[in-house]
XYZ file of C-alpha atoms in Angstrom:
488
model
C -2.005 32.829 -5.353
C -3.707 29.946 -3.516
C -1.156 27.340 -2.483
C -3.836 24.650 -2.262
C -4.515 25.138 -5.982
C -0.942 25.697 -7.204
C -0.313 22.064 -8.181
C -1.333 18.492 -7.383
C 1.923 17.802 -5.565
C 1.724 20.883 -3.360
C -1.890 20.002 -2.523
C -0.665 16.526 -1.567
C 1.969 18.008 0.764
C -0.654 20.201 2.430
C -2.777 17.101 3.068
C 0.238 15.342 4.577
C 0.866 18.102 7.115
C -2.871 18.222 7.878
C -2.515 14.628 8.994
C 0.423 15.535 11.233
C -1.768 18.051 13.080
C -4.170 15.324 14.145
C -1.557 13.518 16.190
C 0.551 16.315 17.670
C -0.528 18.834 20.285
C 2.854 20.556 19.920
C 2.440 21.293 16.203
C -1.358 21.455 15.852
C -1.887 25.223 16.047
C 1.044 26.053 13.774
C -0.078 23.578 11.131
C -3.708 24.669 11.260
C -2.724 28.317 10.767
C -0.613 27.451 7.734
C -3.303 25.229 6.208
C -5.880 28.005 6.579
C -3.614 30.420 4.715
C -3.105 27.843 1.947
C -6.798 28.216 1.036
C -6.520 31.998 0.814
C -5.176 34.282 -1.909
C -1.668 35.351 -0.940
C 1.113 37.364 -2.478
C 3.648 35.102 -4.190
C 6.319 35.802 -1.568
C 3.983 35.021 1.358
C 2.836 31.802 -0.311
C 6.453 30.721 -0.805
C 7.171 31.407 2.873
C 4.326 29.096 3.859
C 5.529 26.460 1.423
C 8.962 26.800 3.058
C 7.332 26.252 6.476
C 5.474 23.182 5.177
C 8.760 21.674 3.981
C 10.380 22.245 7.379
C 7.469 20.578 9.145
C 7.699 17.618 6.754
C 11.442 17.410 7.485
C 10.852 17.420 11.235
C 8.283 14.631 11.010
C 10.398 12.639 8.528
C 13.385 12.865 10.896
C 11.152 11.702 13.760
C 11.926 14.737 15.951
C 8.366 16.096 16.024
C 7.897 15.401 19.747
C 10.859 17.555 20.814
C 10.143 21.061 22.071
C 13.690 22.244 21.295
C 13.187 21.318 17.629
C 9.866 23.141 17.610
C 11.550 26.231 19.070
C 14.281 26.033 16.442
C 11.622 25.801 13.725
C 10.035 29.015 15.044
C 13.364 30.862 14.660
C 12.578 31.900 11.100
C 14.564 35.115 11.014
C 18.046 34.948 12.500
C 19.232 31.383 12.003
C 16.791 29.809 9.575
C 15.651 32.340 6.993
C 12.520 31.777 4.942
C 12.116 32.393 1.215
C 11.384 36.104 1.670
C 14.559 36.537 3.724
C 16.971 34.997 1.225
C 19.697 37.243 -0.143
C 18.877 39.380 -3.156
C 21.088 39.699 -6.207
C 21.628 43.459 -6.577
C 20.598 44.730 -10.007
C 20.702 42.577 -13.163
C 16.898 42.313 -13.126
C 16.473 41.544 -16.819
C 19.395 39.110 -16.796
C 17.920 37.272 -13.799
C 14.617 37.016 -15.659
C 16.410 35.687 -18.734
C 18.190 33.074 -16.618
C 14.862 31.988 -15.091
C 13.407 31.474 -18.568
C 16.541 29.570 -19.682
C 16.231 27.202 -16.734
C 12.565 26.602 -17.453
C 13.057 26.109 -21.209
C 16.192 23.988 -21.076
C 14.413 20.646 -21.524
C 13.263 20.350 -25.148
C 10.610 17.807 -24.101
C 9.056 20.143 -21.511
C 8.252 17.531 -18.888
C 5.265 18.332 -16.710
C 6.338 16.904 -13.337
C 8.928 19.302 -11.947
C 10.735 19.854 -8.679
C 12.193 23.329 -8.283
C 15.152 23.286 -5.898
C 15.512 26.800 -4.601
C 18.549 28.084 -2.718
C 19.886 31.378 -1.426
C 20.282 34.229 -3.973
C 17.668 32.533 -6.198
C 14.359 34.201 -5.346
C 14.047 36.134 -8.602
C 15.456 33.476 -10.910
C 13.410 30.524 -9.671
C 10.408 32.775 -9.089
C 10.251 33.361 -12.856
C 10.287 29.612 -13.531
C 7.711 28.771 -10.856
C 5.288 31.385 -12.152
C 5.609 29.921 -15.649
C 4.905 26.430 -14.305
C 1.743 27.717 -12.599
C 0.634 29.485 -15.782
C 1.292 26.384 -17.895
C -0.535 24.092 -15.479
C 2.402 21.776 -14.750
C 2.481 19.582 -11.692
C 5.357 20.770 -9.530
C 6.811 21.025 -6.063
C 9.334 23.418 -4.518
C 12.211 21.906 -2.532
C 13.913 24.718 -0.629
C 17.659 24.288 -0.269
C 17.222 24.887 3.469
C 20.876 24.253 4.193
C 21.195 25.544 7.769
C 17.925 23.999 8.960
C 18.923 20.742 7.308
C 22.329 20.546 9.035
C 20.671 21.550 12.323
C 18.284 18.587 12.060
C 21.098 16.222 11.107
C 23.059 17.376 14.166
C 20.121 16.351 16.365
C 19.213 12.896 15.032
C 20.377 9.295 15.162
C 21.547 7.264 12.142
C 18.184 5.450 12.066
C 16.366 8.780 11.983
C 18.737 9.993 9.248
C 17.766 7.048 7.061
C 14.085 7.849 7.576
C 14.761 11.525 6.774
C 16.620 10.672 3.556
C 14.031 8.143 2.380
C 11.289 10.745 2.808
C 13.251 13.057 0.496
C 13.570 10.259 -2.066
C 9.823 9.661 -1.898
C 9.143 13.367 -2.313
C 11.004 13.272 -5.641
C 9.255 10.108 -6.877
C 6.612 11.965 -8.907
C 8.990 14.176 -10.888
C 10.633 13.669 -14.271
C 12.622 16.879 -14.116
C 14.573 18.859 -11.503
C 15.337 22.574 -11.900
C 17.892 23.859 -9.392
C 19.197 27.306 -8.553
C 21.537 27.368 -5.583
C 24.368 29.563 -4.278
C 27.900 28.957 -5.452
C 28.924 27.969 -1.919
C 27.116 27.353 1.344
C 27.273 29.447 4.504
C 29.616 28.314 7.287
C 27.875 26.856 10.320
C 28.735 25.667 13.822
C 26.641 22.484 13.883
C 28.357 19.120 14.262
C 26.876 16.270 12.261
C 28.242 12.874 13.377
C 29.878 10.862 10.597
C 27.515 7.950 11.186
C 24.533 10.258 10.604
C 26.071 11.596 7.396
C 26.706 8.063 6.154
C 23.218 6.898 7.094
C 21.644 9.829 5.267
C 23.709 8.987 2.168
C 22.572 5.370 2.363
C 18.938 6.402 2.672
C 19.175 8.682 -0.357
C 20.948 6.350 -2.767
C 17.835 5.697 -4.874
C 17.524 9.368 -5.826
C 21.207 9.636 -6.724
C 20.829 6.586 -8.933
C 17.839 8.124 -10.707
C 19.837 11.269 -11.446
C 22.939 9.401 -12.626
C 20.805 7.177 -14.870
C 19.122 10.056 -16.657
C 16.535 11.895 -14.512
C 16.568 15.238 -16.323
C 17.950 18.145 -14.355
C 18.916 21.737 -15.057
C 21.247 23.515 -12.651
C 22.648 26.965 -12.057
C 24.789 28.238 -9.155
C 24.437 31.978 -8.612
C 27.546 33.523 -7.050
C 27.232 34.443 -3.386
C 29.095 37.368 -1.885
C 31.464 34.933 -0.177
C 32.329 33.472 -3.607
C 33.419 36.901 -4.816
C 35.551 37.390 -1.699
C 37.113 33.946 -2.118
C 37.987 34.640 -5.754
C 39.116 38.259 -5.338
C 36.297 39.961 -7.260
C 34.024 42.786 -6.245
C 30.558 41.241 -6.038
C 28.935 43.163 -8.906
C 31.904 42.340 -11.153
C 31.505 38.656 -10.322
C 27.774 38.737 -11.056
C 28.451 40.486 -14.365
C 30.903 37.740 -15.272
C 28.369 35.060 -14.319
C 25.494 36.482 -16.353
C 27.748 37.125 -19.367
C 28.894 33.502 -19.189
C 25.217 32.563 -19.528
C 24.965 34.644 -22.721
C 27.455 33.120 -25.161
C 27.175 32.255 -28.906
C 25.704 28.848 -28.199
C 24.870 27.991 -31.824
C 28.478 28.472 -32.883
C 29.818 26.763 -29.743
C 27.560 23.781 -30.445
C 29.109 23.434 -33.915
C 32.642 23.684 -32.490
C 31.800 21.136 -29.802
C 30.731 18.605 -32.391
C 34.042 18.998 -34.206
C 35.959 18.722 -30.936
C 34.016 15.638 -29.867
C 34.802 13.979 -33.177
C 38.523 14.426 -32.457
C 38.248 13.067 -28.900
C 36.057 10.136 -29.942
C 38.670 9.062 -32.474
C 41.464 9.142 -29.882
C 42.693 6.438 -27.548
C 45.199 8.295 -25.371
C 45.032 11.751 -23.763
C 48.101 13.525 -22.382
C 47.751 16.863 -20.544
C 50.502 19.108 -19.138
C 50.856 22.602 -17.713
C 53.534 24.798 -16.153
C 52.271 24.216 -12.588
C 53.486 20.626 -12.715
C 50.511 18.809 -14.200
C 51.594 15.848 -16.311
C 48.813 13.283 -16.590
C 48.104 10.536 -19.112
C 44.986 8.404 -19.508
C 43.113 6.254 -21.986
C 39.642 7.123 -23.295
C 39.497 4.139 -25.644
C 35.944 2.879 -26.017
C 34.308 5.986 -24.525
C 32.496 8.841 -26.284
C 32.266 12.506 -25.290
C 29.099 14.419 -24.445
C 28.116 17.768 -25.948
C 27.117 19.755 -22.849
C 25.847 23.257 -23.624
C 23.042 24.741 -21.488
C 20.472 21.936 -21.296
C 21.673 20.763 -17.885
C 24.106 23.418 -16.635
C 23.686 27.176 -17.009
C 26.100 28.626 -17.782
C 27.628 25.971 -20.060
C 29.801 24.671 -21.531
C 32.036 21.611 -21.650
C 32.531 18.265 -23.297
C 32.939 15.279 -20.990
C 33.277 11.520 -20.828
C 35.242 9.110 -18.641
C 38.730 7.622 -18.771
C 39.471 3.937 -18.545
C 39.384 3.543 -14.771
C 42.850 2.041 -14.278
C 44.578 4.145 -16.946
C 45.488 7.383 -15.151
C 49.171 7.871 -14.428
C 50.988 11.017 -13.412
C 50.282 14.206 -11.486
C 47.531 16.824 -11.486
C 48.293 20.196 -9.902
C 45.093 22.224 -9.512
C 45.778 25.747 -8.265
C 43.094 27.879 -6.616
C 40.255 27.394 -4.161
C 37.793 24.489 -4.225
C 34.736 23.371 -2.273
C 34.251 19.630 -1.920
C 30.594 18.514 -2.102
C 31.172 16.773 1.238
C 32.394 20.026 2.844
C 30.649 22.816 0.924
C 31.602 25.619 3.315
C 35.277 24.686 3.823
C 37.830 25.953 1.307
C 40.477 23.598 -0.072
C 43.298 25.384 -1.882
C 46.052 24.337 -4.323
C 45.493 20.607 -4.748
C 48.037 18.037 -5.908
C 46.905 14.528 -6.877
C 49.300 11.707 -7.843
C 47.924 8.696 -9.753
C 49.238 5.224 -10.369
C 47.178 2.844 -12.496
C 44.057 4.937 -11.965
C 44.269 5.266 -8.193
C 45.255 8.292 -6.089
C 48.428 7.234 -4.272
C 49.461 10.624 -2.885
C 47.825 14.011 -2.430
C 48.337 17.412 -0.855
C 46.665 20.788 -0.395
C 48.148 24.089 0.771
C 44.940 24.799 2.713
C 42.147 22.453 3.831
C 44.257 19.305 3.664
C 42.014 17.441 6.125
C 38.927 18.129 3.981
C 40.754 16.904 0.887
C 41.834 13.778 2.765
C 38.312 13.058 4.014
C 36.849 13.604 0.542
C 39.356 11.278 -1.128
C 38.791 8.664 1.566
C 34.996 8.790 1.288
C 35.005 5.282 -0.176
C 36.911 3.126 -2.653
C 35.449 4.906 -5.683
C 36.445 8.385 -4.485
C 40.083 7.365 -4.924
C 39.487 6.881 -8.653
C 38.230 9.122 -11.454
C 34.709 8.944 -12.898
C 34.861 11.800 -15.411
C 37.199 13.704 -17.702
C 35.844 17.076 -18.809
C 37.185 19.857 -21.029
C 35.925 23.361 -20.167
C 34.961 25.480 -23.172
C 33.136 28.626 -21.978
C 35.205 31.322 -23.705
C 34.172 34.138 -21.373
C 35.913 32.764 -18.255
C 39.681 32.419 -18.447
C 40.741 32.343 -14.786
C 40.150 30.036 -11.849
C 37.159 30.551 -9.565
C 35.905 28.488 -6.628
C 32.242 28.393 -7.725
C 31.776 24.683 -8.402
C 29.535 25.105 -11.436
C 31.589 27.857 -13.080
C 35.040 26.423 -12.480
C 34.456 23.299 -14.576
C 33.347 25.462 -17.526
C 36.494 27.625 -17.763
C 37.676 27.973 -21.343
C 41.203 26.568 -21.414
C 40.847 24.111 -18.526
C 40.204 20.456 -17.855
C 38.671 18.698 -14.885
C 38.530 15.229 -13.462
C 35.783 14.074 -11.123
C 36.827 12.165 -8.053
C 34.243 9.458 -7.583
C 31.073 8.409 -9.333
C 30.930 8.129 -13.112
C 27.832 9.114 -15.060
C 25.524 6.282 -16.069
C 24.008 7.913 -19.135
C 23.511 5.777 -22.200
C 22.108 8.764 -24.089
C 22.283 12.522 -23.668
C 19.518 14.622 -25.210
C 18.758 11.747 -27.553
C 22.374 11.093 -28.625
C 23.813 7.665 -27.656
C 26.904 8.023 -25.429
C 29.370 5.803 -23.562
C 30.526 7.562 -20.374
C 30.277 4.953 -17.601
C 33.662 3.562 -16.511
C 31.994 1.572 -13.719
C 33.330 3.768 -10.930
C 30.900 3.855 -8.007
C 31.043 6.347 -5.160
C 28.952 8.529 -2.882
C 30.673 11.606 -4.314
C 31.263 13.198 -7.704
C 33.683 16.093 -7.224
C 35.047 18.040 -10.174
C 38.609 19.263 -9.639
C 39.569 21.770 -12.348
C 43.068 22.560 -13.581
C 43.922 25.689 -15.570
C 45.641 25.318 -18.936
C 45.131 28.832 -20.336
C 48.039 31.045 -19.274
C 49.800 27.999 -17.846
C 51.477 26.725 -21.033
C 48.754 24.102 -21.050
C 48.867 21.382 -23.694
C 46.385 18.644 -24.616
C 47.592 15.858 -26.907
C 45.391 13.206 -28.474
C 47.404 10.154 -29.526
C 50.491 12.367 -29.577
C 48.941 15.187 -31.677
C 48.416 18.576 -30.062
C 44.859 19.852 -30.049
C 45.539 22.639 -27.506
C 48.527 24.852 -26.817
C 48.771 27.369 -23.962
C 45.132 26.703 -23.177
C 43.903 27.609 -26.691
C 42.444 25.128 -29.131
C 44.337 24.691 -32.381
C 42.282 25.054 -35.561
C 39.940 27.605 -37.122
C 36.918 25.423 -36.375
C 37.571 25.980 -32.651
C 38.031 29.766 -32.798
C 34.725 30.468 -31.012
C 35.862 28.303 -28.073
C 38.910 30.549 -27.714
C 37.330 33.961 -28.327
C 33.574 33.693 -27.838
C 31.587 36.584 -29.308
C 34.832 38.066 -30.697
C 34.844 35.177 -33.188
C 31.378 36.193 -34.444
C 30.934 39.069 -36.959
C 30.212 42.275 -35.037
C 26.796 42.858 -36.605
C 25.684 39.371 -35.537
C 26.484 39.886 -31.872
C 23.700 40.809 -29.432
C 23.101 44.546 -29.061
C 24.135 44.323 -25.431
C 27.555 42.969 -26.416
C 28.003 45.511 -29.198
C 27.483 48.374 -26.746
C 29.673 46.957 -23.977
C 32.525 45.867 -26.248
C 32.320 48.267 -29.211
C 35.980 48.074 -30.224
C 36.400 44.307 -30.105
């Protein structure tokens, strides 16, 4: 593989770092060595390592720290602290299922856009590798944005707010060419010891607002979050068991679930008022009058599935008790456990957490919009029936609901279907907090009529949302499922 010929965008990035070499004695030799390798045939893994190095160099120059020898020395530490692509964690086993997931991510967009950014995080080498190789074969223009979490927080700990704005704007510009983002990241991020000043964090958010707006207004993305070993520990699973659960969640009877979703959406779209209770103390009411629900299967999140919309912003009243561990997007390596949120007229007026209270407080106090709700979602993946901390999986739990603290979606259509989901809540965050209903005497009422009892949907048309493949005739289930669950 020749990096210089992989895509137009990668070739452009190589030219950019070539220019850096002309004005920096500190970086010249390193850049020249990388550029020379980019014109040579390399193994895929070696090429990805060099692409990873190119991104780090672009980050250093964008953050205006290129003249600092300590930053250069940190960049050279590509083994212990700041691992390259080839040093990312492997997912043990599940080779064919990882390949299948890579193809699902690549195929999720029915329009097959040809300007793609692959966001690649830890545990994702095999999965995203499949998708990247397909993009090369198909001749798409693409770039690879490594989710270089530790190097990123290191840089942010070393820069000023003005430099943070420059750093963020460079990332926005890097995404300008794309019409699709494909992301595979870990379920949670590694803990770190770096301290990023609040003013730097805020400045970086301000500099990146244009990209967030593009995504919220419809820039197509497909996302998966592969469980990390720390996720399994957090949720009390052995790691292989957790991975098995994850990959089986990706392999559900999507045709039948799609049909059930449409029936469920019809019921929600006809309703004005939603009332949800459970035995943990949740008792929350809200209005969804004027909004419509989205049919979310696997086009944007893998695994799916859910239906979602937004409540009338000022309409929430009551209490949500969300048991289990959570990771706020503002503090992705700090656990928050057993959350209580109290609402009056749509605003959080009281809150608590058994663990991580200060991270909950900081998240809620991010801005005015983070004290209100931008989304109501109903989880429908029938293969997961217990709480987990993995942010992508938890919102999909069959027999659960979630509210998003912060930003509402701005979609006016979803996969070609007109939708109304924007309740005009603006925020720097969008954090899904999921509450279990299954096994918790959970009830959902629409205009006073029960549509769910004890976390199970009421009605034959929703049977697949309760039982998954068990609701499908045995001879129509995949061979894999027939062998693993022969008596069910």
